[in-house]
mmCIF file of C-alpha atoms in Angstrom:
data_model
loop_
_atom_site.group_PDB
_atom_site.id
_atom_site.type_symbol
_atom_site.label_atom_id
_atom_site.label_comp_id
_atom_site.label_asym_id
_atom_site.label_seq_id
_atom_site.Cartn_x
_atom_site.Cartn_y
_atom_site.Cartn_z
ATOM 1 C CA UNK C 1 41.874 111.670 91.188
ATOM 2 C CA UNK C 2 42.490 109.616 94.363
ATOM 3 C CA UNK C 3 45.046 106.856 94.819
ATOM 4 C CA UNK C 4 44.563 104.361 97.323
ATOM 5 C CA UNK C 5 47.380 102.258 99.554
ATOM 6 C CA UNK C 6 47.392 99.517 101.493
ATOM 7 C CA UNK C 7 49.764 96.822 103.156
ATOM 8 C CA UNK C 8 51.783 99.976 104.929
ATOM 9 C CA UNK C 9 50.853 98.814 108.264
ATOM 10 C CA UNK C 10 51.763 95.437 107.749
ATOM 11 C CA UNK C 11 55.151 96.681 105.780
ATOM 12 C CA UNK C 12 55.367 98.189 109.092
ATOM 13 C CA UNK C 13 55.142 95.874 111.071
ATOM 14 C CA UNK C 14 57.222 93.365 109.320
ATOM 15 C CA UNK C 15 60.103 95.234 109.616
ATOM 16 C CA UNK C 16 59.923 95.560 113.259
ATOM 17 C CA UNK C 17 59.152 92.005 113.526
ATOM 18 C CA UNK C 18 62.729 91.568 111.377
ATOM 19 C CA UNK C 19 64.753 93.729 113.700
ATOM 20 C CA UNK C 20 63.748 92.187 116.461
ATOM 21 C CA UNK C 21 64.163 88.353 115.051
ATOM 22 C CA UNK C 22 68.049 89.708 114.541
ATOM 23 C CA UNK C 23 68.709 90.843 118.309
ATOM 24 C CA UNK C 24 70.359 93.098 119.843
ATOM 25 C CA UNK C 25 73.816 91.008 120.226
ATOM 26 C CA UNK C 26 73.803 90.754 116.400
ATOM 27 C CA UNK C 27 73.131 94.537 115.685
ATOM 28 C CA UNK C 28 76.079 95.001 118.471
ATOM 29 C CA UNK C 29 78.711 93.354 116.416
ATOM 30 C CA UNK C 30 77.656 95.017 113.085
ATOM 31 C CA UNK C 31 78.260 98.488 114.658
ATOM 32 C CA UNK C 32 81.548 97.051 116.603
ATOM 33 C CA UNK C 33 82.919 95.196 112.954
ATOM 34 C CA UNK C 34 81.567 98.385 111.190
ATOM 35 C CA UNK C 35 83.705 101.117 113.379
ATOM 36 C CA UNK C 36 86.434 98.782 113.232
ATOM 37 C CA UNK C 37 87.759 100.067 110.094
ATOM 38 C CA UNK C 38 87.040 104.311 111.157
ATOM 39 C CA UNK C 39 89.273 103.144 114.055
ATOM 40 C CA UNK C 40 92.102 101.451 112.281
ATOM 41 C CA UNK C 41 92.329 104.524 110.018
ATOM 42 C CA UNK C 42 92.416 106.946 113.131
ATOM 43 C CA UNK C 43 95.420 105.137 114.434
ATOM 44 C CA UNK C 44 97.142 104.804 111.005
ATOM 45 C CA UNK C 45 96.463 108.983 110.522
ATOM 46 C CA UNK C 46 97.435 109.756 114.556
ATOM 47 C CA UNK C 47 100.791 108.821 113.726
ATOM 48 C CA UNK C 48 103.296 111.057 112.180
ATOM 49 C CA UNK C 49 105.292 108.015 110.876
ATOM 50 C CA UNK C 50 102.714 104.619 110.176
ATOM 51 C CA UNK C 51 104.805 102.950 110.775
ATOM 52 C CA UNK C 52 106.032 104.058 114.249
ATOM 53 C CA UNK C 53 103.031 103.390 116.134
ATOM 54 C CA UNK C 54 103.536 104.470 119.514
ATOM 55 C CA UNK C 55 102.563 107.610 121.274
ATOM 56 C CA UNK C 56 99.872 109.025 123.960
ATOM 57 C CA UNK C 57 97.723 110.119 121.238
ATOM 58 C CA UNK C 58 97.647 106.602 119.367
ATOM 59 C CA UNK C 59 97.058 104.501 122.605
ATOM 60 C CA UNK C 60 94.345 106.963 123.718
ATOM 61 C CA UNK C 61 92.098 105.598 120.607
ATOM 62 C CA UNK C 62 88.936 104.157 121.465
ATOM 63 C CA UNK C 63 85.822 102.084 120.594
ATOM 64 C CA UNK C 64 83.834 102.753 122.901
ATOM 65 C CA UNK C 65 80.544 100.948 124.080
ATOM 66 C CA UNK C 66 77.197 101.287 122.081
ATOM 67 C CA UNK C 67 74.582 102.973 123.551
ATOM 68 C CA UNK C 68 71.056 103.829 122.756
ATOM 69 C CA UNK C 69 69.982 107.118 122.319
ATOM 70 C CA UNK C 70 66.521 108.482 122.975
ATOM 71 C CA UNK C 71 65.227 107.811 119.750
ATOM 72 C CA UNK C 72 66.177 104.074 120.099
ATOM 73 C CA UNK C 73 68.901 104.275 118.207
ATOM 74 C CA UNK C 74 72.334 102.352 118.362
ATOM 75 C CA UNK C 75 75.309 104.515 118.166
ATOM 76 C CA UNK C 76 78.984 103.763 118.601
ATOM 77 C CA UNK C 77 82.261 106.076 119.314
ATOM 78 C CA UNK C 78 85.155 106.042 118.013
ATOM 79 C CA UNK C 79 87.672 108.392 119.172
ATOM 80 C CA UNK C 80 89.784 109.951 122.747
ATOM 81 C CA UNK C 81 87.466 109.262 125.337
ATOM 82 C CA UNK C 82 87.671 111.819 128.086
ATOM 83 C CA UNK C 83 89.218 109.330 131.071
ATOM 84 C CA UNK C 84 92.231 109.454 128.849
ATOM 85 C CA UNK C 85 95.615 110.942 128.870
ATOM 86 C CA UNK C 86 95.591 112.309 125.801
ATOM 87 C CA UNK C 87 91.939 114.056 125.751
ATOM 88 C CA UNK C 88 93.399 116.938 127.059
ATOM 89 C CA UNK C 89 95.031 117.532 123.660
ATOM 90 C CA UNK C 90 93.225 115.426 120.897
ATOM 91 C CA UNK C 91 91.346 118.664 119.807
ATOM 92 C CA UNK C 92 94.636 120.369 119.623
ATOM 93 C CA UNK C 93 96.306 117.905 116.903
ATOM 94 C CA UNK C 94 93.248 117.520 115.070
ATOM 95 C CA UNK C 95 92.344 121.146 114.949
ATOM 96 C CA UNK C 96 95.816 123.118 115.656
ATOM 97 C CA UNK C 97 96.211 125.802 118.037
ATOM 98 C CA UNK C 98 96.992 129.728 117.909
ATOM 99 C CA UNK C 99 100.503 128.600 120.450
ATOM 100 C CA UNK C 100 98.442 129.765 123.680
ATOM 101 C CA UNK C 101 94.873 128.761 125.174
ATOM 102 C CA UNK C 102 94.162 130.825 128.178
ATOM 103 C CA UNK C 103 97.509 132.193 128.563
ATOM 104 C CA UNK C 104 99.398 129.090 129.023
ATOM 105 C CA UNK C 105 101.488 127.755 126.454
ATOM 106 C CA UNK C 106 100.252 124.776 124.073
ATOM 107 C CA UNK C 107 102.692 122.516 122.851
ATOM 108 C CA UNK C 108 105.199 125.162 122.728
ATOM 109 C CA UNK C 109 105.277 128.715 122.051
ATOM 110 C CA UNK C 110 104.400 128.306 118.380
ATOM 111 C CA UNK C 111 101.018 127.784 116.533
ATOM 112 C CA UNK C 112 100.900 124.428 115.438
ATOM 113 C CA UNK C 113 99.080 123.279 112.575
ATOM 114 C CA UNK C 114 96.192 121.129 112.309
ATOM 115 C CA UNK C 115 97.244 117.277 111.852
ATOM 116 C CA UNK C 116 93.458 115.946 111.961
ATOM 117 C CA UNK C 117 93.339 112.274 112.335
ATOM 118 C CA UNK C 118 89.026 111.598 113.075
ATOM 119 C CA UNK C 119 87.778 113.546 110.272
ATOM 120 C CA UNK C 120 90.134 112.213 107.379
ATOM 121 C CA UNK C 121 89.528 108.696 108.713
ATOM 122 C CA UNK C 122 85.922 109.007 108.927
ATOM 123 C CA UNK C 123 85.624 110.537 105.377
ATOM 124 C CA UNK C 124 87.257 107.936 104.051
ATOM 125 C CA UNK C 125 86.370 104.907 105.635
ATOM 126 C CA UNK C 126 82.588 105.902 106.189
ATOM 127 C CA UNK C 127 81.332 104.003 103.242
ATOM 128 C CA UNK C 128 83.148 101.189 104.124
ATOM 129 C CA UNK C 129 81.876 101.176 107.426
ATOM 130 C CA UNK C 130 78.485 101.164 106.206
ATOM 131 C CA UNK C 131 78.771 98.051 103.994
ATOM 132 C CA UNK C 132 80.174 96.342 106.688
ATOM 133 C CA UNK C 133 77.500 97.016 109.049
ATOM 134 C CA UNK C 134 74.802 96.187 106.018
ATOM 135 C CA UNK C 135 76.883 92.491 105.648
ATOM 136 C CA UNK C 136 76.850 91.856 109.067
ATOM 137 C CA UNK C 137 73.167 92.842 109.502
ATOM 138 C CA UNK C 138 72.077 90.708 106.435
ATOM 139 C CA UNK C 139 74.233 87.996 107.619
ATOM 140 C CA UNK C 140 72.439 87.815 110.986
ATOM 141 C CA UNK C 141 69.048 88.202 109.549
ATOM 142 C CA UNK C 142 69.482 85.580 107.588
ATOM 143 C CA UNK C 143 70.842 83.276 109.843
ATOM 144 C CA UNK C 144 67.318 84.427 112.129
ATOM 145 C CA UNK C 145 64.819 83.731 109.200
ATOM 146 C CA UNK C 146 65.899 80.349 107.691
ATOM 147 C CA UNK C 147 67.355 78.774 111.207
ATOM 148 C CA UNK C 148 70.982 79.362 110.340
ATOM 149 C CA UNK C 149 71.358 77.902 107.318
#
């Protein structure tokens, strides 16, 4: 028994012709608007008191810009880039540390505990993230394929 399919090509090729009638801009701000919430999270978990927001840590958090990887794809990040003051120690308060790393001393002479503030705030605003970035995309193709209205 054979089965036969057609139109895959042009399936194909429709969506391509789709992502490109959106444009780049628009696919920017759906990843920017989408991270956006990751980001707000991050800050709200880098603080041991919400609602003291101050610290090295919590003015160290980034979006940073979207870039394209070799599979032409879009990616943003979210997080302590390495040009900041605080990279040297993000790792340390999101994954704890033994009290030493190579014989120095690390935030004291004690082990500290983990107090991770990426992972919680991506596992809980992931989903959230994603419908935002499916809105803004359907927003912006529609506004491509019927002229804005």
């Amino acid at each position: 028994m054979g089965l036969t399919t057609t139109g895959f090509k042009e399936f194909s090729n429709d969506l391509i012709h789709m992502a490109n009638s959106i444009g780049s801009d628009a696919v920017n701000a759906a990843l920017e608007a989408g991270a956006e919430p990751i980001r707000q999270k991050m800050l709200e978990n880098a603080s041991w008191n919400p609602k003291k927001q101050t610290g090295t840590l919590y003015r160290s958090i980034r979006t940073l810009a979207i870039k394209v990887t070799k599979k032409d794809c879009k990616t943003i990040w979210i997080g302590v880039p390495a040009t900041e003051e605080a990279a040297y120690y993000a790792g340390f308060v999101e994954f704890g540390h033994g009290g030493t790393l190579s014989g120095r001393f690390v935030g004291g002479a004690h082990p500290t505990p983990p107090h991770p503030f990426v992972i919680p705030a991506y596992n809980a605003c992931s989903e959230e993230a994603y419908q935002i970035i499916r809105e803004e995309l359907q927003k912006a193709f529609n506004k491509a394929t019927r002229g804005g209205r």
